[in-house]
Short mmCIF file of C-alpha atoms in Angstrom, two decimals:
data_model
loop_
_atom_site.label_atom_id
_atom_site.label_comp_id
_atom_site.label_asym_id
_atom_site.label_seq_id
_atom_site.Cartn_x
_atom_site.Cartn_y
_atom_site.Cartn_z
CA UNK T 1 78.53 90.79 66.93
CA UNK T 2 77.99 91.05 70.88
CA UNK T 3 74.38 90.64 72.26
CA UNK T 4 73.12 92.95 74.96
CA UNK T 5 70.22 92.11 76.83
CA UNK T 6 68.28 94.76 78.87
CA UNK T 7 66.06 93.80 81.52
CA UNK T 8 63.33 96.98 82.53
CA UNK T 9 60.94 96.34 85.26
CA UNK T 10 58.50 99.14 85.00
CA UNK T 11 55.69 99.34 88.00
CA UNK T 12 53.38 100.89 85.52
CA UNK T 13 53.29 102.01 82.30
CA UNK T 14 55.28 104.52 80.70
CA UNK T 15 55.08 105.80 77.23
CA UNK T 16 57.61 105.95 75.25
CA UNK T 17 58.67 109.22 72.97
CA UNK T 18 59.56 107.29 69.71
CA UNK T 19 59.35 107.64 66.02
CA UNK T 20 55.89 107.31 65.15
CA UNK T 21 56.37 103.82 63.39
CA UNK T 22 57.91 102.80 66.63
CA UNK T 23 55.29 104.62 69.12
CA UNK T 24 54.29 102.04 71.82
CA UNK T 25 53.64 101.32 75.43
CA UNK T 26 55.22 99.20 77.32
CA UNK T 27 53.54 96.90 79.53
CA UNK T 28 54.68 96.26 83.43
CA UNK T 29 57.68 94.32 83.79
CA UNK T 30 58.28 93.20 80.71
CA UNK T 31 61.53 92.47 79.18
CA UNK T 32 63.24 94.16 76.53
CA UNK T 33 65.88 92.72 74.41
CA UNK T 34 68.00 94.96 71.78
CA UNK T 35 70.01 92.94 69.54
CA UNK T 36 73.38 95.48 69.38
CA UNK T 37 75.42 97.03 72.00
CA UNK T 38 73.76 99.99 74.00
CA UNK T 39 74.08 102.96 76.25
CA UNK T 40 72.14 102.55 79.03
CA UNK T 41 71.18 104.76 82.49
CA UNK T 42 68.73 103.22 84.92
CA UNK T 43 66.27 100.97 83.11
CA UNK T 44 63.08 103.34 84.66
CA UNK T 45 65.03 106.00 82.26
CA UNK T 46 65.43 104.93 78.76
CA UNK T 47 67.52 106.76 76.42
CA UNK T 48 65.18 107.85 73.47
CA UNK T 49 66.76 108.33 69.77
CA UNK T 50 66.39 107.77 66.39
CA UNK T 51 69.35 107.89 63.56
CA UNK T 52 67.72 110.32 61.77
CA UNK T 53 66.76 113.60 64.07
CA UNK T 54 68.62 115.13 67.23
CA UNK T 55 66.99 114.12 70.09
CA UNK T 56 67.31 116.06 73.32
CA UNK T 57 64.50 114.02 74.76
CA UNK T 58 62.56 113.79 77.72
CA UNK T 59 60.92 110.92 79.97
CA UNK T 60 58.19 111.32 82.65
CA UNK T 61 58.85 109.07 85.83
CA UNK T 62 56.94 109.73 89.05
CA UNK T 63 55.73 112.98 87.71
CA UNK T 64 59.65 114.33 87.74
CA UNK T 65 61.25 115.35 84.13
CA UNK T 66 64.79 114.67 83.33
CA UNK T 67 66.39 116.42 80.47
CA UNK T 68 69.50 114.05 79.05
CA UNK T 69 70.79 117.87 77.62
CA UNK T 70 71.74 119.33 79.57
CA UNK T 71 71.07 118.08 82.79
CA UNK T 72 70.05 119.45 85.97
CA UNK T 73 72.45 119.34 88.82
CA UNK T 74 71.82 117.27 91.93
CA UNK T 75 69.47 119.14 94.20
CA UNK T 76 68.39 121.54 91.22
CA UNK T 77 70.93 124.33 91.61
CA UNK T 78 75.00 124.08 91.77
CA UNK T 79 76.05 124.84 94.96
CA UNK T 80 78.27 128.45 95.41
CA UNK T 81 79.65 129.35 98.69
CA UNK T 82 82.22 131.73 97.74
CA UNK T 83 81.75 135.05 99.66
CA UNK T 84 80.88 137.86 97.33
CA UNK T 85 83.85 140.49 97.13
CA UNK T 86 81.51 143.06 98.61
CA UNK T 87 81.68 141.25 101.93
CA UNK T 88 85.12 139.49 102.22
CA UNK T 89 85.91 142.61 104.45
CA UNK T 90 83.57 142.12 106.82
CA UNK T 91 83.83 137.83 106.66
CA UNK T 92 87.49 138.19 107.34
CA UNK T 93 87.22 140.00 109.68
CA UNK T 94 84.64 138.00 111.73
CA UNK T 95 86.72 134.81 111.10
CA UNK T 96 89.75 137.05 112.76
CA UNK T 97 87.86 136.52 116.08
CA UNK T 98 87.08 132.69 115.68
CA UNK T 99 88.37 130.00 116.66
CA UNK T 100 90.50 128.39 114.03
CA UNK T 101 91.03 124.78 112.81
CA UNK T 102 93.95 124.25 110.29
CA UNK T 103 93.50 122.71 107.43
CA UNK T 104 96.20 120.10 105.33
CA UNK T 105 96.05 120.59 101.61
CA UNK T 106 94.29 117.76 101.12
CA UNK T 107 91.32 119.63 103.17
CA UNK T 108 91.77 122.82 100.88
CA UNK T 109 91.19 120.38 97.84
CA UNK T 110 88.10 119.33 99.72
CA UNK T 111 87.11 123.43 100.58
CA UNK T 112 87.53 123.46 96.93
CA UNK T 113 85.59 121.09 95.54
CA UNK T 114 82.60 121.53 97.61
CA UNK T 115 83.04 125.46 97.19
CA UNK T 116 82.40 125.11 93.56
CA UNK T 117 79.58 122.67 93.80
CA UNK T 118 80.90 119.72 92.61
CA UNK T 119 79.18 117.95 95.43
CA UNK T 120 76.08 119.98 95.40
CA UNK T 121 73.76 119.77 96.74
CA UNK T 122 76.59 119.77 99.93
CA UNK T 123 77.26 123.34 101.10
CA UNK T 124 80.10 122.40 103.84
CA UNK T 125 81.58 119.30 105.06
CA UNK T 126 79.43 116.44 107.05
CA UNK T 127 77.76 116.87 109.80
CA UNK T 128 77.38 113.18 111.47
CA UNK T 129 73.60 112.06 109.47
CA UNK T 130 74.98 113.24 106.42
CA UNK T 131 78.20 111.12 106.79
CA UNK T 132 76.44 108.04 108.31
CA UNK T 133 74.27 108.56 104.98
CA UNK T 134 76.86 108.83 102.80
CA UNK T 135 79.33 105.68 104.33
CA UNK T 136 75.92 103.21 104.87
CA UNK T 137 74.14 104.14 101.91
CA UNK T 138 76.27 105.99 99.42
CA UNK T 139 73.68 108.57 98.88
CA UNK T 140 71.93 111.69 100.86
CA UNK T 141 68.29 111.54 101.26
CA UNK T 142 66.89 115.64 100.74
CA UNK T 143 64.34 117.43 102.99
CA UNK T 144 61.96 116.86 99.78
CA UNK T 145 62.75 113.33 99.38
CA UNK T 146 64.68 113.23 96.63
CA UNK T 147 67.71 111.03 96.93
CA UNK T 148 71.13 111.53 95.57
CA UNK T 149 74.66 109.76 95.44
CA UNK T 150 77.33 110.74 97.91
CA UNK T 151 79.30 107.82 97.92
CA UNK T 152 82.69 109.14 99.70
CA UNK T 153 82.29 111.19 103.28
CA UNK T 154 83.43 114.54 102.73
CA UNK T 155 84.76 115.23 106.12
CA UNK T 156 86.94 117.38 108.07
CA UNK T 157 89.18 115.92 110.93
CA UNK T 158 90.12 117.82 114.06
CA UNK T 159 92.69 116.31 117.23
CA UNK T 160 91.24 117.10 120.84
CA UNK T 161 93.28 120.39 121.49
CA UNK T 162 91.65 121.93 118.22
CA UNK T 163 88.05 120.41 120.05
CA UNK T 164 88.96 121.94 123.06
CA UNK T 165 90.35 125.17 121.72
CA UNK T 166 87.09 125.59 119.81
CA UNK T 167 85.14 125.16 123.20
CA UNK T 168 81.46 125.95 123.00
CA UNK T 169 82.13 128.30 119.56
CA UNK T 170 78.85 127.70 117.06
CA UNK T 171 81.26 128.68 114.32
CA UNK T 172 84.84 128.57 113.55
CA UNK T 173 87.55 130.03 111.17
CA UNK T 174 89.72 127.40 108.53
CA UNK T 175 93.33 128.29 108.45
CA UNK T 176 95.32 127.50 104.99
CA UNK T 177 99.01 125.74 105.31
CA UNK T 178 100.56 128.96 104.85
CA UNK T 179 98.38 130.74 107.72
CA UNK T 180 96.00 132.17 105.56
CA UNK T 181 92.33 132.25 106.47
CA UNK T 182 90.10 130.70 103.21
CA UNK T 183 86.68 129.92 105.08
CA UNK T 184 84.35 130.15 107.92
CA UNK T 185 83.09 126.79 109.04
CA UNK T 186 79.50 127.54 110.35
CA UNK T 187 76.57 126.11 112.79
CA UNK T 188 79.12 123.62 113.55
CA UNK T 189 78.73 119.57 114.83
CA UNK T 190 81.95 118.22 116.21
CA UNK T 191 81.41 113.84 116.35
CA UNK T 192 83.70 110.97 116.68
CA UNK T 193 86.00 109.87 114.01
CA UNK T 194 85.83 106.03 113.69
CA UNK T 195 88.64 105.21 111.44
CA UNK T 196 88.57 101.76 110.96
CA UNK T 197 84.80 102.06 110.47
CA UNK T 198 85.40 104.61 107.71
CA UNK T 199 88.03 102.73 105.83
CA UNK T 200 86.20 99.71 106.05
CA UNK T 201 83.26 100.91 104.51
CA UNK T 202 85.23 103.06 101.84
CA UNK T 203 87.65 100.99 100.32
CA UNK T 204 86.36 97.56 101.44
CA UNK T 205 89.50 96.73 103.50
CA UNK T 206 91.51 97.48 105.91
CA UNK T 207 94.87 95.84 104.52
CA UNK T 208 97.39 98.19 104.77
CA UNK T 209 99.15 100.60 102.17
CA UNK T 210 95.89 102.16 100.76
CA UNK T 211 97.52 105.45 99.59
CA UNK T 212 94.76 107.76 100.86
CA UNK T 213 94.61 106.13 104.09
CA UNK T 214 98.21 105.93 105.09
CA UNK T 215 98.75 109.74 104.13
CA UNK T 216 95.38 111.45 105.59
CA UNK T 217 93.64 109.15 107.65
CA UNK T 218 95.44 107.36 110.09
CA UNK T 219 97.43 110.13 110.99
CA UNK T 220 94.43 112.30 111.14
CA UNK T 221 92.76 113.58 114.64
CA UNK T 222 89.77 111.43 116.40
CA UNK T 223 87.15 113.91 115.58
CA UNK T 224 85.01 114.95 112.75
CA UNK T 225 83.92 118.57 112.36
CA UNK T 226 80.94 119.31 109.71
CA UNK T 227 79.20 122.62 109.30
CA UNK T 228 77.95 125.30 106.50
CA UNK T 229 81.26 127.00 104.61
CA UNK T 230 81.36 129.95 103.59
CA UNK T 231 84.93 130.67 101.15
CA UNK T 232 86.16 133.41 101.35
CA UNK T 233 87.89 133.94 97.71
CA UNK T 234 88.08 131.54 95.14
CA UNK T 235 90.90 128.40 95.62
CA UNK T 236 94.13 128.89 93.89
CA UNK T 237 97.35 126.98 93.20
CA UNK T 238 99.28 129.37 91.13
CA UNK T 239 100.46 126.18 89.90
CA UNK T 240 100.60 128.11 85.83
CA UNK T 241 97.55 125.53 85.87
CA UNK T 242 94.29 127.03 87.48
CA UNK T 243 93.24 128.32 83.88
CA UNK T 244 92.02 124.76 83.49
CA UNK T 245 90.22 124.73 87.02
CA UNK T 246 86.76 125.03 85.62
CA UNK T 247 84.05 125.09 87.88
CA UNK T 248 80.78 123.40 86.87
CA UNK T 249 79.36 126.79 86.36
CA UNK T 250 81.82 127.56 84.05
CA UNK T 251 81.67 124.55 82.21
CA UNK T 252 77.70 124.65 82.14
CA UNK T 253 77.85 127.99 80.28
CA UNK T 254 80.91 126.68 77.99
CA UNK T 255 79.02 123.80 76.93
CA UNK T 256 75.89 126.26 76.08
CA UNK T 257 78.53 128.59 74.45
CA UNK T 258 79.49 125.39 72.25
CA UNK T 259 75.67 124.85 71.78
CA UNK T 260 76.57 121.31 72.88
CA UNK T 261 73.56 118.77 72.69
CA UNK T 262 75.23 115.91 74.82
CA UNK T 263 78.20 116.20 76.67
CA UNK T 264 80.18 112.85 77.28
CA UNK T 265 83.19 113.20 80.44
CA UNK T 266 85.90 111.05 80.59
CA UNK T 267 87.86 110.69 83.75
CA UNK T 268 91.58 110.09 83.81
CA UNK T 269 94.40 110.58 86.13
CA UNK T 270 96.85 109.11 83.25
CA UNK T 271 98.85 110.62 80.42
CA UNK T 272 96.42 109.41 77.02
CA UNK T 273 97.65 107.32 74.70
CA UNK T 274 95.79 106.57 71.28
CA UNK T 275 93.69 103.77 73.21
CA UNK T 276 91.93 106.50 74.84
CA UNK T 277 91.37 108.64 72.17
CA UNK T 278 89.73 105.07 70.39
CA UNK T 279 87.80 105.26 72.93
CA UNK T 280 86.59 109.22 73.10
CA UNK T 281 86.20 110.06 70.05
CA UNK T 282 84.30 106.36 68.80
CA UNK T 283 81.75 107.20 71.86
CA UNK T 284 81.37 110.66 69.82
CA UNK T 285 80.36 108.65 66.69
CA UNK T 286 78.02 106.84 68.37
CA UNK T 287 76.58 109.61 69.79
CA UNK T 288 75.76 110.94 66.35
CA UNK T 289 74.74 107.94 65.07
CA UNK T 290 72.01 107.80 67.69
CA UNK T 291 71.22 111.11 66.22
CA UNK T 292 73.06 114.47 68.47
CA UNK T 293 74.12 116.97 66.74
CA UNK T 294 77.02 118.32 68.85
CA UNK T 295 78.31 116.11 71.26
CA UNK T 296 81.34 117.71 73.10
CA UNK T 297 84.15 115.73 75.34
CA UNK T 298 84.81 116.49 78.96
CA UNK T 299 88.42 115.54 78.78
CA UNK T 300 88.55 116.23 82.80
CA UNK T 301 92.28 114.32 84.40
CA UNK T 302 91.63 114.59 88.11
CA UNK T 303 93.66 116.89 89.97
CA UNK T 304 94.18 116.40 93.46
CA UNK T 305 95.77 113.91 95.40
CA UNK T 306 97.12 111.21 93.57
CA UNK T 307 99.64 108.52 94.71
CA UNK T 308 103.32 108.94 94.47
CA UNK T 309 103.94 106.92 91.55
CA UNK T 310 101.72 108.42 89.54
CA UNK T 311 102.36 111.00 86.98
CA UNK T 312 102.14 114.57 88.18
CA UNK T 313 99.49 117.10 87.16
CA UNK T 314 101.65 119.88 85.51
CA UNK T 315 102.88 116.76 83.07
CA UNK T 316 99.71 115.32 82.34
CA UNK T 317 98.36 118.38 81.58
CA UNK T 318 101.13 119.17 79.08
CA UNK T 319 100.89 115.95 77.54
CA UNK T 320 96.89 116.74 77.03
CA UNK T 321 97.87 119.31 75.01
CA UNK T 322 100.12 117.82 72.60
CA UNK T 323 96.94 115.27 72.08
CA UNK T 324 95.48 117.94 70.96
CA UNK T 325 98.41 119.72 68.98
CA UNK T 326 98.79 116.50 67.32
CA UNK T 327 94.92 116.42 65.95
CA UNK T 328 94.41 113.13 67.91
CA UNK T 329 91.47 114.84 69.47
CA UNK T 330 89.80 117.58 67.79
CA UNK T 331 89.98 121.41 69.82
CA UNK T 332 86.27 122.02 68.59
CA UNK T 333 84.66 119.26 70.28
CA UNK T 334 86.66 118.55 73.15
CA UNK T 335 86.86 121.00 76.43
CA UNK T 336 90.01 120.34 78.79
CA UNK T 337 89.50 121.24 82.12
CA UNK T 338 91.12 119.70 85.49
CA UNK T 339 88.61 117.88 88.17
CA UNK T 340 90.16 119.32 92.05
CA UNK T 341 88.83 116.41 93.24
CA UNK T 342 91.60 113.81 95.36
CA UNK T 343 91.48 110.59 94.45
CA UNK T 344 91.10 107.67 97.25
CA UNK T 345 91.68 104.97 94.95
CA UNK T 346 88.60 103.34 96.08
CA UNK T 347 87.27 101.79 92.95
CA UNK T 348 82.82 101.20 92.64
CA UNK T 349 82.41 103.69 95.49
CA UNK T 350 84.63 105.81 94.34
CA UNK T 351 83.72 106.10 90.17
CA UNK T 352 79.91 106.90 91.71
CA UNK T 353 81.87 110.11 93.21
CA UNK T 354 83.27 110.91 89.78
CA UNK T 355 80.28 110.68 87.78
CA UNK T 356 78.12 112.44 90.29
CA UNK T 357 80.66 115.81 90.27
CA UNK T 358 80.28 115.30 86.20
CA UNK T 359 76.40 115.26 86.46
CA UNK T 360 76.74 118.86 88.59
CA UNK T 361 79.42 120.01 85.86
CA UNK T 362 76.33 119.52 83.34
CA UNK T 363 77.24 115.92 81.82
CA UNK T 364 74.70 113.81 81.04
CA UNK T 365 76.64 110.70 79.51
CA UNK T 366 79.78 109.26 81.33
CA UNK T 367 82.21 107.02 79.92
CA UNK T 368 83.47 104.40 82.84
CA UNK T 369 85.51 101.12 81.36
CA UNK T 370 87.66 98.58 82.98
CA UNK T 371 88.40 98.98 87.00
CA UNK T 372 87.38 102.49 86.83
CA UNK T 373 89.09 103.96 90.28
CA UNK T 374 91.09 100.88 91.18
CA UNK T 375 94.52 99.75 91.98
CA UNK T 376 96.73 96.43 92.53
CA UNK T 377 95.80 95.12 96.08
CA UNK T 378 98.53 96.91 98.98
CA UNK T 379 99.43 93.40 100.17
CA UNK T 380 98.65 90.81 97.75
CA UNK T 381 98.93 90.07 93.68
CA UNK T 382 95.79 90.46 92.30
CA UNK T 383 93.64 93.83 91.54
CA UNK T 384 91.80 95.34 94.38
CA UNK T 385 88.28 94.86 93.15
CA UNK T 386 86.70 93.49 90.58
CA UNK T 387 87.56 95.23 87.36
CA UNK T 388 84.10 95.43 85.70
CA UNK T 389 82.14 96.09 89.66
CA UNK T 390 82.48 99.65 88.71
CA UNK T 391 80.52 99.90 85.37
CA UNK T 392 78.24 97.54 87.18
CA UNK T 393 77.44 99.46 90.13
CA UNK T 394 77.22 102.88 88.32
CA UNK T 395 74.15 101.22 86.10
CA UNK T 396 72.56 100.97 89.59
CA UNK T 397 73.49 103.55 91.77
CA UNK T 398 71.24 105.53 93.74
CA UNK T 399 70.68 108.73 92.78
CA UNK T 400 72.80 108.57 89.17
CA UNK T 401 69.66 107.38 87.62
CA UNK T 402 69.42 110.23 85.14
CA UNK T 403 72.88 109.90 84.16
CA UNK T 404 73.57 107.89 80.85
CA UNK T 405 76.40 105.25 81.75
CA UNK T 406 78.97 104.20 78.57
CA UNK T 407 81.14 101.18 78.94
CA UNK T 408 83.34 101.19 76.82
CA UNK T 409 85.16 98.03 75.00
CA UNK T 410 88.59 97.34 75.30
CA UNK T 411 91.14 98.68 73.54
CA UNK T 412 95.09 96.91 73.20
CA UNK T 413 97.62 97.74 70.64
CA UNK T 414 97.11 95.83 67.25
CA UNK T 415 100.57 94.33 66.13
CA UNK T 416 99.36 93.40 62.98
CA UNK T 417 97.90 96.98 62.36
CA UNK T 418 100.49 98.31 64.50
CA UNK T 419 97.53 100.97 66.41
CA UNK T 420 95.78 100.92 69.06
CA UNK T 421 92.33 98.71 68.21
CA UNK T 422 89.20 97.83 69.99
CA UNK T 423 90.73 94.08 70.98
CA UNK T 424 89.38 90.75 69.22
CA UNK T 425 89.04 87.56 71.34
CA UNK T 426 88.74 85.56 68.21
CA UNK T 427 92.68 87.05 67.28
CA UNK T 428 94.09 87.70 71.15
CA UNK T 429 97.69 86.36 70.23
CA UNK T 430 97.55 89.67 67.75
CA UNK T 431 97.47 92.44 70.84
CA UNK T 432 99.10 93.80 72.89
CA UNK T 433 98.21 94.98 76.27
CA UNK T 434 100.33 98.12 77.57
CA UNK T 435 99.60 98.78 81.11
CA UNK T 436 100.46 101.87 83.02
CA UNK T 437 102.96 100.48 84.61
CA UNK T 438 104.59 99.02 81.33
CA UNK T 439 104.00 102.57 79.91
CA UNK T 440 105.89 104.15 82.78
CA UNK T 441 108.67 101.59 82.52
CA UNK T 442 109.67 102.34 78.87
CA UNK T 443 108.96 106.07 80.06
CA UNK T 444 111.64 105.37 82.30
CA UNK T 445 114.24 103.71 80.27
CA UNK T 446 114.15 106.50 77.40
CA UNK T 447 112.58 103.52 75.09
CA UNK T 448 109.59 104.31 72.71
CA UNK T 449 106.65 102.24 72.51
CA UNK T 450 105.09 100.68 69.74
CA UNK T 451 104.53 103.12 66.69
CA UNK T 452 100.65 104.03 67.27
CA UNK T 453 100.67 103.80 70.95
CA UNK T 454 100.54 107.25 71.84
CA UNK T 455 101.05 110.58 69.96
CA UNK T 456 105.13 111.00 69.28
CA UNK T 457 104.99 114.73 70.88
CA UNK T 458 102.95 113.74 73.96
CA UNK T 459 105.32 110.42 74.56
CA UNK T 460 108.64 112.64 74.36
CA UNK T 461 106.70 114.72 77.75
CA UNK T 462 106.65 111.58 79.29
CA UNK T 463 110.31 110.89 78.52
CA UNK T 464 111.46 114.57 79.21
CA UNK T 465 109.77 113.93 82.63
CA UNK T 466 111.44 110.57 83.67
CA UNK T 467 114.68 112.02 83.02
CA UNK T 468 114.39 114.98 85.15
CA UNK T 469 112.93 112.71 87.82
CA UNK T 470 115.83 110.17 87.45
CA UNK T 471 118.49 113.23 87.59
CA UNK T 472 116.51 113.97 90.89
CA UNK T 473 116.67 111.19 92.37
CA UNK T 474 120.46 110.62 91.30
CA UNK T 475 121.56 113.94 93.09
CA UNK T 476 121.32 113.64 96.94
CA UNK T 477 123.35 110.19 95.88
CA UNK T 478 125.94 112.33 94.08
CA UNK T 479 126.36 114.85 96.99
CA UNK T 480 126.44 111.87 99.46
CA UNK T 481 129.31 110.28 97.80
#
């Protein structure tokens, strides 16, 4: 039986919602101690419930109310700077005359996600406060006040003839890859890109071989551009995938169309194998043990950039399904949808980024477990950061205070029960631990893992891919010879 102590420091007193046997105040700083495992959010937030009743409960701090279903978006409304179809005439038209700046893909991932409101309350990218903000403090301070997280600069970069092309121009036009305008960058800022600053501060070092960096960042021009967007249609892929693209909108009013009473997001950039679904649907018991009704799953697999060795979107995606097909999680109380977000691979400062887009995408408890974000350090043998920083730092983060943070335990495959299992120190010669990279090599080799590891039909995607890949690679070989 694990012990979890909680320490709450309250300035003053703040009364407490409970069952009426358990109705009590709690006195300033004192310290609380709960003798099982808990889900906890900021300690000036408690999590009210009983195991009897529902509870979509309330608590009072600073005069401020924060519902934990569902919960409000940062800044109070989701951000939408899509153009309405009436005026896309008369927008691309104007942008016609503009200066232009084109965008990489990974910038229309970026006029994606903040076109949506995923980063709400951000309506374009950074103007040079709200990226100093953002890279020194990992958060945005509002006219009113209110603080919330921003942990990763959302920023566009420009070379000096784009600068000079755009002149004295208050405004300027975005240009897709393929030559097709998608925004109007407005009431532009143009500042100085310091590079080594910004990876510094991101990632934590500057070794080199940090995937994000050596594809967008060091190559990228020496100036930052920031300004109001305005989109001028909606981002698509026509990938066969952007039926998944969700925006938080959309998933607000899907998760009201459930009637959901919690709704618990898990991020993943992985295929899922039965450890995972351990993991989602025992968080769903739990949930109804401390008394909801209808908690729903955010299965949301991030979907833009990710590094080369990962597995690709179109795959994972298929394999979700099969999880599904298979009954390991159940249709009913689990929504699929794909996060546009890319992924920097920047572990604690990154995982605040991917449970701050959840909170806008009407989440209000957020499932982060071991190295949540991370990867194996570029240039030496060990992990990157600290594998549990990141469930650590989003239980203090600014601004994610009225999001409910699950860690979750870990899970390893059981040889003695031959499944996947929450793992027992007091037994460790008994499991198994399968990492990504072990998964990917018997992927490779056409070899199944052990029975229980992952759904049969969602393993045989995997393989189908690998082959495919290997045939791939073999070719140019072939026509070489």
């Amino acid at each position: 039986m694990s012990l979890t102590i909680k320490l709450t420091i309250t300035p003053h007193i703040i009364s407490l919602n409970l069952h009426p046997k358990q109705r009590a105040k709690i006195p300033a700083y004192s310290l609380g101690f709960r003798p099982k495992a808990i889900y906890h959010s900021n300690a000036l937030i408690p999590i009210l419930y009983n195991n009897k009743q529902p509870r979509m409960s309330q608590a009072s701090v600073s005069g401020s109310v924060i519902k934990s279903s569902l919960i409000e978006p940062d800044g109070g409304v989701v951000v939408d700077v899509i153009v309405p179809e009436s005026e896309r005439g008369s927008k691309t038209l104007e942008a016609e005359s503009l200066p232009k700046v084109r965008l990489a893909r990974i910038d229309v991932e970026w006029v994606h996600v903040i076109s949506e409101g995923w980063a709400s309350p951000l309506k374009g990218f950074m103007r040079e406060n709200e990226y100093l903000q953002s890279l020194h403090f990992n958060s945005l301070r509002m006219e009113n006040g209110a603080v919330v997280n921003m942990s990763l600069p959302i920023v566009l970069a420009i070379d000096d003839e784009t600068k000079e092309n755009i002149g004295s121009s208050k405004d300027v036009g975005l240009v897709g890859p393929d030559g097709d305008l998608l925004a109007v960058l407005r009431s532009i800022e143009i500042y100085k890109h310091n590079k080594e600053e910004r990876i510094a501060r991101t990632w934590g070092t500057t070794a080199p071989g940090l995937p994000y960096v050596e594809e967008f960042i060091t190559p990228a021009g020496n100036w930052l551009i920031g300004g109001d967007l305005e989109v001028l249609k909606p981002i698509k892929y026509n990938d066969g995938l952007d039926h998944y693209r969700l925006s938080p909108q959309q998933l607000r009013k899907e998760f009201d169309r459930r009637q959901a009473d919690a709704v618990f997001a898990f991020q993943l950039r992985n295929p899922v194998h039965n450890g995972h679904a351990l993991l989602m649907n025992d968080t769903r018991r739990r949930l109804l043990e401390m008394g909801y009704k209808n908690p729903i799953l955010l299965l949301h697999p991030l979907g833009g950039f990710t590094k080369a060795d990962d597995v690709p979107l179109d795959v994972r995606m298929e394999q979700h399904s099969k999880v599904l097909e298979d009954g390991v999680l159940d249709p009913e109380t689990t929504i699929v949808a794909i996060f546009p977000s890319p992924m920097h691979y920047a572990g604690p400062t990154e995982v605040q980024w991917h449970a701050k887009a959840r909170v806008n995408a009407g989440a209000n408890f957020y499932i982060v477990g071991r190295d949540p974000a991370g990867m194996g350090h570029p240039t030496e043998k060990r992990d990157l950061y600290d594998p549990d920083h990141g469930k650590k730092v989003l239980s203090m983060a600014p601004g994610l205070e009225k999001l409910n943070i699950l860690p979750f335990r870990v899970a390893a495959y059981d040889t003695v029960a031959k499944k996947m299992a929450f793992f027992d120190p007091s037994r460790s010669k008994d499991f198994l631990f399968i990492s990504g990279t072990k998964m990917r090599t018997y992927a490779r080799a056409g070899e199944n893992p052990p029975d229980g590891f992952m759904c049969p039909s969602g393993w045989e995607v995997l393989v189908k891919y690998y082959e495919r890949l290997q045939a791939e690679e073999a070719t140019p070989a072939a026509v070489s010879a």
